[in-house]
Amino acid sequence: MPTAIRSTDLTLDEVARLAGRYGVPVEDALLIALNIHGIASEVNRHRARVRVRLAEEPAVPWMVIVPLNASRSPFKLAGEELLLGEHVVGVVRKIDADEAVGGYFRDGGRAATLNPNARSRCVGCAFCPNTLEAAADPRLSEEQELSDLLTAMVEQHPRRDLSELREVTVSTGCFEREEAAVEHLVGLRSVLAGWDITARIGFLTSVVRSDAAFARLAEAVAPFVLRLTAECFTRRDLLLKASKARVGFSEMPSLLQRARQAGLGTSFTYIVGLDPLDDLRTGVTALAEHVTEFPNFQVYQAHNSIMEGLRVPTRQPLEFCLQARREIEDILAPSGTRPATWECYRPLWYFTFAGERLVAA
Ligand code: SF4
């Protein structure tokens, strides 16, 4: 097992050296490191939504969700200044609690994420910070309740106009049965139609697996993208709740292939930092040919020493993430799909992907 470097030893010089070695902007490496380590500050929050502008790219704000009480992190907050060692690397302007709420907007109001099934009460994945969050997300089963949620969300929309929505993602790990999940989605489509919302519905799931379910979604819910919650390819019994672990790695490619053949969009979620690189490469390669969207890759965040113990043994977590980023770029760049910078709060990509600029200069 490699000897781990203490996280507090990470310096700006080391970040720059690794960024150069793996051909990524220093700013991307900084944001990945920030997601790995969190921030040490006086604010006693396990998780918070933080708006950061980096010193070298101040025109582009990034929303990250990190612990603010990570006392061993090399990143420190002094007033509004984000420090790495002695260097001011950015400014933090806004801090909100990361509560599980019923819904929120992204992509400037063109995308919404709904938590309609009490995600905060879902437990079982060893890496999940749910139990650390305050909860304000409801369990909505009736169409009227879903409609009430949209009514409440109109007030938060930048232009008070939900017809702008292009993507509605249902984020919940809490449907244990396929039938319940599918009928919930059919109900959601009906509610959205009542609001003149034609957005594609995306669903994060590991319980929707049968051809019959795919056919029903294609008929009554499409446009629809199935986002398989793969999360990791090894130690699945140890790391995942039973309903997720039940989907073995060997089943995943054909599951996505069948969903795609049924006319659905396909993608998957994956946490970078739990599998060795060889398994990551094998797994992503096997799934890549069956996805229509760029998958959701998240940097692994450990919120306590037990979670830190789940991290794949590595000398330097930042270097591991940069190696993983390069591997994934090699696999996915030819597909033409690219990460959307608004889609994921803990991504491996910020300003560039495989040398291509992702945000306007
Ligand atoms: S399925 Fe797992 S990761 Fe998702 S909310 Fe439930 S416990 Fe957390």
mmCIF file of C-alpha atoms and ligand atoms in Angstrom:
data_model
loop_
_atom_site.group_PDB
_atom_site.id
_atom_site.type_symbol
_atom_site.label_atom_id
_atom_site.label_comp_id
_atom_site.label_asym_id
_atom_site.label_seq_id
_atom_site.Cartn_x
_atom_site.Cartn_y
_atom_site.Cartn_z
ATOM 1 C CA MET A 1 0.000 0.000 0.000
ATOM 2 C CA PRO A 2 1.439 3.441 -0.893
ATOM 3 C CA THR A 3 2.418 5.696 1.966
ATOM 4 C CA ALA A 4 -0.179 8.441 2.017
ATOM 5 C CA ILE A 5 0.974 12.041 1.962
ATOM 6 C CA ARG A 6 -0.709 13.992 4.742
ATOM 7 C CA SER A 7 -3.396 16.175 3.224
ATOM 8 C CA THR A 8 -2.033 19.199 5.060
ATOM 9 C CA ASP A 9 1.185 18.816 3.031
ATOM 10 C CA LEU A 10 -0.555 19.777 -0.223
ATOM 11 C CA THR A 11 0.921 23.064 -1.416
ATOM 12 C CA LEU A 12 0.184 25.338 -4.366
ATOM 13 C CA ASP A 13 3.542 24.303 -5.867
ATOM 14 C CA GLU A 14 2.536 20.651 -5.615
ATOM 15 C CA VAL A 15 -0.874 21.348 -7.183
ATOM 16 C CA ALA A 16 0.846 23.228 -10.029
ATOM 17 C CA ARG A 17 3.387 20.438 -10.492
ATOM 18 C CA LEU A 18 0.662 17.793 -10.734
ATOM 19 C CA ALA A 19 -1.446 19.984 -13.029
ATOM 20 C CA GLY A 20 1.543 20.332 -15.354
ATOM 21 C CA ARG A 21 2.302 16.655 -15.226
ATOM 22 C CA TYR A 22 -1.244 15.684 -16.233
ATOM 23 C CA GLY A 23 -1.805 18.563 -18.639
ATOM 24 C CA VAL A 24 -4.712 20.231 -16.843
ATOM 25 C CA PRO A 25 -5.189 23.879 -15.790
ATOM 26 C CA VAL A 26 -3.992 24.614 -12.255
ATOM 27 C CA GLU A 27 -7.526 25.890 -11.570
ATOM 28 C CA ASP A 28 -9.063 22.495 -12.391
ATOM 29 C CA ALA A 29 -6.546 20.780 -10.107
ATOM 30 C CA LEU A 30 -7.305 23.292 -7.335
ATOM 31 C CA LEU A 31 -11.057 22.693 -7.539
ATOM 32 C CA ILE A 32 -10.604 18.919 -7.564
ATOM 33 C CA ALA A 33 -8.349 19.203 -4.484
ATOM 34 C CA LEU A 34 -10.901 21.473 -2.805
ATOM 35 C CA ASN A 35 -13.570 18.816 -3.328
ATOM 36 C CA ILE A 36 -11.313 16.076 -1.979
ATOM 37 C CA HIS A 37 -10.199 17.906 1.156
ATOM 38 C CA GLY A 38 -12.953 20.393 1.997
ATOM 39 C CA ILE A 39 -12.164 23.590 3.884
ATOM 40 C CA ALA A 40 -10.924 24.252 7.403
ATOM 41 C CA SER A 41 -12.799 27.204 8.878
ATOM 42 C CA GLU A 42 -14.579 28.550 11.914
ATOM 43 C CA VAL A 43 -17.885 27.544 10.332
ATOM 44 C CA ASN A 44 -18.984 24.292 11.895
ATOM 45 C CA ARG A 45 -20.781 22.739 8.933
ATOM 46 C CA HIS A 46 -20.305 19.190 7.652
ATOM 47 C CA ARG A 47 -21.540 20.192 4.221
ATOM 48 C CA ALA A 48 -22.260 23.545 2.689
ATOM 49 C CA ARG A 49 -22.883 25.023 -0.760
ATOM 50 C CA VAL A 50 -20.051 27.445 -1.332
ATOM 51 C CA ARG A 51 -19.621 29.902 -4.211
ATOM 52 C CA VAL A 52 -15.930 30.212 -5.088
ATOM 53 C CA ARG A 53 -14.101 32.447 -7.561
ATOM 54 C CA LEU A 54 -10.502 31.455 -8.145
ATOM 55 C CA ALA A 55 -7.832 34.154 -8.085
ATOM 56 C CA GLU A 56 -6.642 33.364 -11.621
ATOM 57 C CA GLU A 57 -10.136 32.993 -13.167
ATOM 58 C CA PRO A 58 -12.254 35.434 -11.132
ATOM 59 C CA ALA A 59 -14.911 35.871 -13.821
ATOM 60 C CA VAL A 60 -16.161 32.293 -13.415
ATOM 61 C CA PRO A 61 -17.972 31.419 -10.154
ATOM 62 C CA TRP A 62 -18.138 27.776 -9.107
ATOM 63 C CA MET A 63 -20.639 26.252 -6.718
ATOM 64 C CA VAL A 64 -19.023 23.473 -4.698
ATOM 65 C CA ILE A 65 -20.453 21.404 -1.874
ATOM 66 C CA VAL A 66 -17.781 20.764 0.732
ATOM 67 C CA PRO A 67 -17.357 20.345 4.470
ATOM 68 C CA LEU A 68 -16.358 23.622 6.125
ATOM 69 C CA ASN A 69 -15.112 21.962 9.296
ATOM 70 C CA ALA A 70 -12.398 19.841 7.660
ATOM 71 C CA SER A 71 -9.742 20.706 10.220
ATOM 72 C CA ARG A 72 -7.016 18.730 8.435
ATOM 73 C CA SER A 73 -7.668 20.280 5.031
ATOM 74 C CA PRO A 74 -4.847 22.257 3.414
ATOM 75 C CA PHE A 75 -7.511 24.807 2.345
ATOM 76 C CA LYS A 76 -8.409 27.415 4.933
ATOM 77 C CA LEU A 77 -10.994 30.159 5.007
ATOM 78 C CA ALA A 78 -9.854 33.532 6.396
ATOM 79 C CA GLY A 79 -12.742 35.963 6.117
ATOM 80 C CA GLU A 80 -13.718 35.603 2.463
ATOM 81 C CA GLU A 81 -10.249 34.523 1.350
ATOM 82 C CA LEU A 82 -9.585 30.915 0.444
ATOM 83 C CA LEU A 83 -6.010 30.032 1.331
ATOM 84 C CA LEU A 84 -3.834 27.121 0.309
ATOM 85 C CA GLY A 85 -0.881 27.419 2.658
ATOM 86 C CA GLU A 86 0.127 31.087 2.520
ATOM 87 C CA HIS A 87 -1.388 31.685 -0.914
ATOM 88 C CA VAL A 88 -4.778 33.256 -1.549
ATOM 89 C CA VAL A 89 -6.182 30.988 -4.274
ATOM 90 C CA GLY A 90 -9.739 32.311 -4.363
ATOM 91 C CA VAL A 91 -12.591 34.182 -2.757
ATOM 92 C CA VAL A 92 -15.658 32.610 -1.129
ATOM 93 C CA ARG A 93 -18.702 34.868 -1.387
ATOM 94 C CA LYS A 94 -21.691 32.771 -0.453
ATOM 95 C CA ILE A 95 -22.235 29.930 1.963
ATOM 96 C CA ASP A 96 -25.563 28.088 2.246
ATOM 97 C CA ALA A 97 -26.438 25.023 4.258
ATOM 98 C CA ASP A 98 -26.610 21.964 2.025
ATOM 99 C CA GLU A 99 -29.984 20.800 3.183
ATOM 100 C CA ALA A 100 -31.872 18.120 1.343
ATOM 101 C CA VAL A 101 -34.784 20.159 0.014
ATOM 102 C CA GLY A 102 -37.709 19.341 -2.222
ATOM 103 C CA GLY A 103 -36.202 20.898 -5.322
ATOM 104 C CA TYR A 104 -33.769 23.432 -6.725
ATOM 105 C CA PHE A 105 -32.639 24.893 -10.067
ATOM 106 C CA ARG A 106 -29.423 24.660 -12.030
ATOM 107 C CA ASP A 107 -28.102 25.818 -15.401
ATOM 108 C CA GLY A 108 -29.536 29.298 -14.903
ATOM 109 C CA GLY A 109 -33.068 27.948 -14.427
ATOM 110 C CA ARG A 110 -33.073 25.585 -17.427
ATOM 111 C CA ALA A 111 -32.677 22.490 -15.234
ATOM 112 C CA ALA A 112 -34.373 21.445 -12.016
ATOM 113 C CA THR A 113 -33.563 18.704 -9.550
ATOM 114 C CA LEU A 114 -36.417 17.261 -7.521
ATOM 115 C CA ASN A 115 -36.062 15.210 -4.346
ATOM 116 C CA PRO A 116 -39.648 13.979 -4.179
ATOM 117 C CA ASN A 117 -39.150 10.861 -2.117
ATOM 118 C CA ALA A 118 -37.459 11.867 1.126
ATOM 119 C CA ARG A 119 -33.893 11.233 -0.028
ATOM 120 C CA SER A 120 -32.675 12.447 3.350
ATOM 121 C CA ARG A 121 -34.168 9.359 4.935
ATOM 122 C CA CYS A 122 -32.378 7.028 2.551
ATOM 123 C CA VAL A 123 -29.434 5.267 4.170
ATOM 124 C CA GLY A 124 -27.150 2.373 3.365
ATOM 125 C CA CYS A 125 -24.339 3.606 1.120
ATOM 126 C CA ALA A 126 -21.162 3.843 3.172
ATOM 127 C CA PHE A 127 -20.005 7.055 1.476
ATOM 128 C CA CYS A 128 -23.330 8.889 1.632
ATOM 129 C CA PRO A 129 -23.419 12.089 3.692
ATOM 130 C CA ASN A 130 -27.206 11.989 4.085
ATOM 131 C CA THR A 131 -27.078 11.426 7.811
ATOM 132 C CA LEU A 132 -24.954 14.571 8.150
ATOM 133 C CA GLU A 133 -27.524 16.812 6.463
ATOM 134 C CA ALA A 134 -30.470 18.663 7.824
ATOM 135 C CA ALA A 135 -33.583 17.479 6.010
ATOM 136 C CA ALA A 136 -36.406 19.448 4.463
ATOM 137 C CA ASP A 137 -37.329 17.139 1.596
ATOM 138 C CA PRO A 138 -40.809 15.699 1.543
ATOM 139 C CA ARG A 139 -42.096 12.292 0.499
ATOM 140 C CA LEU A 140 -44.491 13.102 -2.317
ATOM 141 C CA SER A 141 -46.671 10.394 -3.669
ATOM 142 C CA GLU A 142 -49.676 12.203 -5.100
ATOM 143 C CA GLU A 143 -49.693 14.244 -8.286
ATOM 144 C CA GLN A 144 -51.223 17.127 -6.354
ATOM 145 C CA GLU A 145 -48.223 17.137 -4.027
ATOM 146 C CA LEU A 146 -45.815 17.192 -6.959
ATOM 147 C CA SER A 147 -47.755 20.093 -8.418
ATOM 148 C CA ASP A 148 -47.586 21.883 -5.056
ATOM 149 C CA LEU A 149 -43.821 21.414 -5.065
ATOM 150 C CA LEU A 150 -43.607 23.063 -8.511
ATOM 151 C CA THR A 151 -45.821 25.899 -7.295
ATOM 152 C CA ALA A 152 -43.396 26.488 -4.428
ATOM 153 C CA MET A 153 -40.413 26.309 -6.773
ATOM 154 C CA VAL A 154 -41.744 28.969 -9.163
ATOM 155 C CA GLU A 155 -40.834 31.570 -6.545
ATOM 156 C CA GLN A 156 -37.191 30.461 -6.632
ATOM 157 C CA HIS A 157 -36.933 30.410 -10.431
ATOM 158 C CA PRO A 158 -34.761 33.246 -11.828
ATOM 159 C CA ARG A 159 -37.566 34.366 -14.187
ATOM 160 C CA ARG A 160 -40.549 32.738 -12.437
ATOM 161 C CA ASP A 161 -41.114 30.650 -15.579
ATOM 162 C CA LEU A 162 -40.939 26.857 -15.364
ATOM 163 C CA SER A 163 -41.699 26.432 -19.077
ATOM 164 C CA GLU A 164 -37.994 27.215 -19.601
ATOM 165 C CA LEU A 165 -37.055 23.889 -18.065
ATOM 166 C CA ARG A 166 -35.195 21.558 -20.419
ATOM 167 C CA GLU A 167 -34.235 18.885 -17.888
ATOM 168 C CA VAL A 168 -35.945 17.716 -14.700
ATOM 169 C CA THR A 169 -33.824 15.285 -12.710
ATOM 170 C CA VAL A 170 -35.421 13.121 -10.063
ATOM 171 C CA SER A 171 -32.774 12.505 -7.431
ATOM 172 C CA THR A 172 -33.727 9.872 -4.966
ATOM 173 C CA GLY A 173 -32.272 6.590 -3.854
ATOM 174 C CA CYS A 174 -35.395 5.705 -2.009
ATOM 175 C CA PHE A 175 -37.593 3.806 -4.435
ATOM 176 C CA GLU A 176 -36.988 0.191 -3.527
ATOM 177 C CA ARG A 177 -39.409 -1.227 -6.104
ATOM 178 C CA GLU A 178 -39.308 -0.817 -9.842
ATOM 179 C CA GLU A 179 -43.054 -0.514 -10.229
ATOM 180 C CA ALA A 180 -43.317 2.307 -7.671
ATOM 181 C CA ALA A 181 -40.488 4.192 -9.359
ATOM 182 C CA VAL A 182 -41.994 3.867 -12.843
ATOM 183 C CA GLU A 183 -45.473 4.925 -11.727
ATOM 184 C CA HIS A 184 -44.003 7.907 -9.899
ATOM 185 C CA LEU A 185 -42.347 8.968 -13.164
ATOM 186 C CA VAL A 186 -45.565 8.501 -15.135
ATOM 187 C CA GLY A 187 -47.285 10.746 -12.576
ATOM 188 C CA LEU A 188 -44.511 13.324 -12.811
ATOM 189 C CA ARG A 189 -44.853 13.450 -16.617
ATOM 190 C CA SER A 190 -48.553 14.050 -16.243
ATOM 191 C CA VAL A 191 -47.944 16.868 -13.744
ATOM 192 C CA LEU A 192 -45.295 18.473 -15.973
ATOM 193 C CA ALA A 193 -47.665 18.280 -18.960
ATOM 194 C CA GLY A 194 -50.239 20.146 -16.879
ATOM 195 C CA TRP A 195 -47.664 22.898 -16.411
ATOM 196 C CA ASP A 196 -46.737 22.929 -20.146
ATOM 197 C CA ILE A 197 -43.288 21.667 -19.238
ATOM 198 C CA THR A 198 -41.862 19.431 -21.964
ATOM 199 C CA ALA A 199 -38.489 18.916 -20.267
ATOM 200 C CA ARG A 200 -36.662 15.632 -20.468
ATOM 201 C CA ILE A 201 -36.950 13.701 -17.219
ATOM 202 C CA GLY A 202 -33.779 12.176 -15.813
ATOM 203 C CA PHE A 203 -33.888 9.550 -13.094
ATOM 204 C CA LEU A 204 -31.072 8.287 -10.890
ATOM 205 C CA THR A 205 -31.838 4.660 -10.193
ATOM 206 C CA SER A 206 -30.692 1.097 -9.800
ATOM 207 C CA VAL A 207 -34.152 -0.446 -9.406
ATOM 208 C CA VAL A 208 -35.518 0.219 -12.908
ATOM 209 C CA ARG A 209 -34.069 -2.735 -14.781
ATOM 210 C CA SER A 210 -36.674 -4.689 -16.756
ATOM 211 C CA ASP A 211 -37.574 -4.440 -20.423
ATOM 212 C CA ALA A 212 -41.205 -3.955 -19.409
ATOM 213 C CA ALA A 213 -40.246 -0.914 -17.322
ATOM 214 C CA PHE A 214 -38.139 0.522 -20.142
ATOM 215 C CA ALA A 215 -41.041 0.095 -22.561
ATOM 216 C CA ARG A 216 -43.448 1.837 -20.172
ATOM 217 C CA LEU A 217 -41.014 4.740 -19.710
ATOM 218 C CA ALA A 218 -40.552 5.055 -23.474
ATOM 219 C CA GLU A 219 -44.304 5.107 -23.978
ATOM 220 C CA ALA A 220 -45.490 7.272 -21.069
ATOM 221 C CA VAL A 221 -42.535 9.301 -19.766
ATOM 222 C CA ALA A 222 -40.068 9.981 -22.626
ATOM 223 C CA PRO A 223 -38.128 12.092 -23.326
ATOM 224 C CA PHE A 224 -36.302 10.331 -20.523
ATOM 225 C CA VAL A 225 -32.734 9.528 -19.501
ATOM 226 C CA LEU A 226 -31.970 6.618 -17.203
ATOM 227 C CA ARG A 227 -28.988 7.427 -14.999
ATOM 228 C CA LEU A 228 -27.814 4.130 -13.560
ATOM 229 C CA THR A 229 -26.324 4.631 -10.089
ATOM 230 C CA ALA A 230 -23.244 2.489 -10.673
ATOM 231 C CA GLU A 231 -21.110 4.467 -8.131
ATOM 232 C CA CYS A 232 -18.280 1.897 -8.032
ATOM 233 C CA PHE A 233 -17.281 -1.379 -9.672
ATOM 234 C CA THR A 234 -15.556 -3.127 -6.754
ATOM 235 C CA ARG A 235 -16.543 -3.800 -3.093
ATOM 236 C CA ARG A 236 -20.165 -3.125 -4.043
ATOM 237 C CA ASP A 237 -21.553 -5.240 -1.190
ATOM 238 C CA LEU A 238 -19.492 -3.269 1.307
ATOM 239 C CA LEU A 239 -20.037 0.226 -0.064
ATOM 240 C CA LEU A 240 -23.603 0.285 -1.381
ATOM 241 C CA LYS A 241 -27.076 -0.181 0.014
ATOM 242 C CA ALA A 242 -28.588 -3.526 -0.895
ATOM 243 C CA SER A 243 -30.843 -2.302 -3.709
ATOM 244 C CA LYS A 244 -27.818 -0.813 -5.483
ATOM 245 C CA ALA A 245 -25.404 -3.640 -4.706
ATOM 246 C CA ARG A 246 -27.921 -6.091 -6.183
ATOM 247 C CA VAL A 247 -27.029 -4.769 -9.638
ATOM 248 C CA GLY A 248 -23.728 -6.546 -10.262
ATOM 249 C CA PHE A 249 -21.137 -4.964 -12.516
ATOM 250 C CA SER A 250 -21.647 -7.717 -15.096
ATOM 251 C CA GLU A 251 -25.306 -6.698 -15.452
ATOM 252 C CA MET A 252 -24.646 -3.008 -16.061
ATOM 253 C CA PRO A 253 -23.598 -2.924 -19.737
ATOM 254 C CA SER A 254 -26.575 -4.976 -20.880
ATOM 255 C CA LEU A 255 -28.954 -2.986 -18.657
ATOM 256 C CA LEU A 256 -27.870 0.263 -20.303
ATOM 257 C CA GLN A 257 -27.891 -1.365 -23.725
ATOM 258 C CA ARG A 258 -31.474 -2.585 -23.280
ATOM 259 C CA ALA A 259 -32.618 0.814 -22.016
ATOM 260 C CA ARG A 260 -31.028 2.482 -25.009
ATOM 261 C CA GLN A 261 -32.565 0.000 -27.417
ATOM 262 C CA ALA A 262 -35.943 0.845 -25.876
ATOM 263 C CA GLY A 263 -35.403 4.429 -27.004
ATOM 264 C CA LEU A 264 -34.312 5.912 -23.660
ATOM 265 C CA GLY A 265 -31.346 8.160 -23.017
ATOM 266 C CA THR A 266 -28.697 6.457 -20.880
ATOM 267 C CA SER A 267 -25.973 7.488 -18.468
ATOM 268 C CA PHE A 268 -24.486 6.428 -15.135
ATOM 269 C CA THR A 269 -23.126 7.887 -11.917
ATOM 270 C CA TYR A 270 -19.673 7.013 -10.636
ATOM 271 C CA ILE A 271 -17.585 8.082 -7.640
ATOM 272 C CA VAL A 272 -13.889 8.564 -8.368
ATOM 273 C CA GLY A 273 -11.743 7.394 -5.465
ATOM 274 C CA LEU A 274 -13.295 4.076 -4.463
ATOM 275 C CA ASP A 275 -11.959 1.713 -7.179
ATOM 276 C CA PRO A 276 -8.359 1.122 -8.250
ATOM 277 C CA LEU A 277 -7.533 2.703 -11.617
ATOM 278 C CA ASP A 278 -7.504 -0.621 -13.476
ATOM 279 C CA ASP A 279 -11.062 -1.389 -12.356
ATOM 280 C CA LEU A 280 -12.167 2.160 -13.161
ATOM 281 C CA ARG A 281 -10.747 1.834 -16.678
ATOM 282 C CA THR A 282 -12.324 -1.588 -17.276
ATOM 283 C CA GLY A 283 -15.702 -0.534 -15.904
ATOM 284 C CA VAL A 284 -15.984 2.820 -17.654
ATOM 285 C CA THR A 285 -14.883 1.244 -20.938
ATOM 286 C CA ALA A 286 -17.570 -1.430 -20.625
ATOM 287 C CA LEU A 287 -20.335 1.097 -19.980
ATOM 288 C CA ALA A 288 -19.186 3.904 -22.268
ATOM 289 C CA GLU A 289 -20.473 2.378 -25.488
ATOM 290 C CA HIS A 290 -24.002 2.135 -24.091
ATOM 291 C CA VAL A 291 -24.475 5.710 -22.868
ATOM 292 C CA THR A 292 -26.015 8.578 -24.777
ATOM 293 C CA GLU A 293 -24.947 11.251 -22.250
ATOM 294 C CA PHE A 294 -21.665 12.106 -20.553
ATOM 295 C CA PRO A 295 -21.743 10.137 -17.266
ATOM 296 C CA ASN A 296 -21.786 11.844 -13.904
ATOM 297 C CA PHE A 297 -18.313 11.388 -12.331
ATOM 298 C CA GLN A 298 -18.002 12.703 -8.793
ATOM 299 C CA VAL A 299 -14.848 13.221 -6.750
ATOM 300 C CA TYR A 300 -14.993 11.095 -3.592
ATOM 301 C CA GLN A 301 -15.374 13.192 -0.453
ATOM 302 C CA ALA A 302 -14.657 11.633 2.926
ATOM 303 C CA HIS A 303 -16.523 13.348 5.750
ATOM 304 C CA ASN A 304 -14.860 11.489 8.595
ATOM 305 C CA SER A 305 -12.022 9.060 9.256
ATOM 306 C CA ILE A 306 -14.223 6.023 8.600
ATOM 307 C CA MET A 307 -15.107 7.378 5.156
ATOM 308 C CA GLU A 308 -11.427 8.203 4.597
ATOM 309 C CA GLY A 309 -10.685 4.546 5.217
ATOM 310 C CA LEU A 310 -12.913 3.611 2.278
ATOM 311 C CA ARG A 311 -10.786 5.585 -0.178
ATOM 312 C CA VAL A 312 -8.755 3.424 -2.540
ATOM 313 C CA PRO A 313 -5.187 3.315 -1.178
ATOM 314 C CA THR A 314 -3.278 6.110 -2.850
ATOM 315 C CA ARG A 315 -0.266 8.221 -2.018
ATOM 316 C CA GLN A 316 -1.875 11.435 -3.192
ATOM 317 C CA PRO A 317 -5.672 11.609 -3.772
ATOM 318 C CA LEU A 318 -5.295 14.602 -6.115
ATOM 319 C CA GLU A 319 -2.869 12.701 -8.321
ATOM 320 C CA PHE A 320 -5.236 9.716 -8.337
ATOM 321 C CA CYS A 321 -8.070 11.965 -9.541
ATOM 322 C CA LEU A 322 -5.904 13.481 -12.260
ATOM 323 C CA GLN A 323 -4.890 10.005 -13.431
ATOM 324 C CA ALA A 324 -8.557 8.973 -13.428
ATOM 325 C CA ARG A 325 -9.472 12.114 -15.362
ATOM 326 C CA ARG A 326 -6.937 11.273 -18.054
ATOM 327 C CA GLU A 327 -8.154 7.666 -18.275
ATOM 328 C CA ILE A 328 -11.778 8.764 -18.596
ATOM 329 C CA GLU A 329 -10.913 11.390 -21.205
ATOM 330 C CA ASP A 330 -9.131 8.725 -23.263
ATOM 331 C CA ILE A 331 -12.223 6.511 -23.096
ATOM 332 C CA LEU A 332 -14.926 9.135 -23.641
ATOM 333 C CA ALA A 333 -13.360 11.854 -25.778
ATOM 334 C CA PRO A 334 -14.018 9.961 -29.055
ATOM 335 C CA SER A 335 -17.743 9.688 -28.192
ATOM 336 C CA GLY A 336 -18.166 13.433 -28.608
ATOM 337 C CA THR A 337 -20.092 13.729 -25.317
ATOM 338 C CA ARG A 338 -18.724 16.330 -22.908
ATOM 339 C CA PRO A 339 -19.297 17.127 -19.226
ATOM 340 C CA ALA A 340 -21.783 19.954 -18.670
ATOM 341 C CA THR A 341 -20.193 22.276 -16.139
ATOM 342 C CA TRP A 342 -23.489 22.920 -14.329
ATOM 343 C CA GLU A 343 -24.509 19.282 -14.046
ATOM 344 C CA CYS A 344 -22.282 17.962 -11.274
ATOM 345 C CA TYR A 345 -21.193 19.680 -8.053
ATOM 346 C CA ARG A 346 -18.066 17.556 -7.571
ATOM 347 C CA PRO A 347 -16.736 16.990 -11.076
ATOM 348 C CA LEU A 348 -13.289 16.147 -12.413
ATOM 349 C CA TRP A 349 -13.663 18.842 -15.113
ATOM 350 C CA TYR A 350 -14.088 22.605 -14.723
ATOM 351 C CA PHE A 351 -12.360 24.768 -17.333
ATOM 352 C CA THR A 352 -11.206 22.068 -19.760
ATOM 353 C CA PHE A 353 -11.873 18.531 -20.977
ATOM 354 C CA ALA A 354 -9.097 16.734 -22.905
ATOM 355 C CA GLY A 355 -7.554 20.117 -23.653
ATOM 356 C CA GLU A 356 -10.828 21.662 -24.917
ATOM 357 C CA ARG A 357 -12.114 24.732 -23.137
ATOM 358 C CA LEU A 358 -15.493 24.058 -21.469
ATOM 359 C CA VAL A 359 -16.312 27.601 -20.354
ATOM 360 C CA ALA A 360 -16.035 30.790 -22.377
ATOM 361 C CA ALA A 361 -12.622 32.451 -22.001
HETATM 362 S S1 SF4 B 1 -28.999 5.493 -2.441
HETATM 363 FE FE1 SF4 B 1 -27.123 5.596 -1.210
HETATM 364 S S2 SF4 B 1 -26.070 7.501 -1.945
HETATM 365 FE FE2 SF4 B 1 -28.227 7.613 -2.630
HETATM 366 S S3 SF4 B 1 -29.305 8.759 -0.991
HETATM 367 FE FE3 SF4 B 1 -29.528 6.550 -0.506
HETATM 368 S S4 SF4 B 1 -27.813 6.081 0.896
HETATM 369 FE FE4 SF4 B 1 -27.332 8.039 -0.113
#
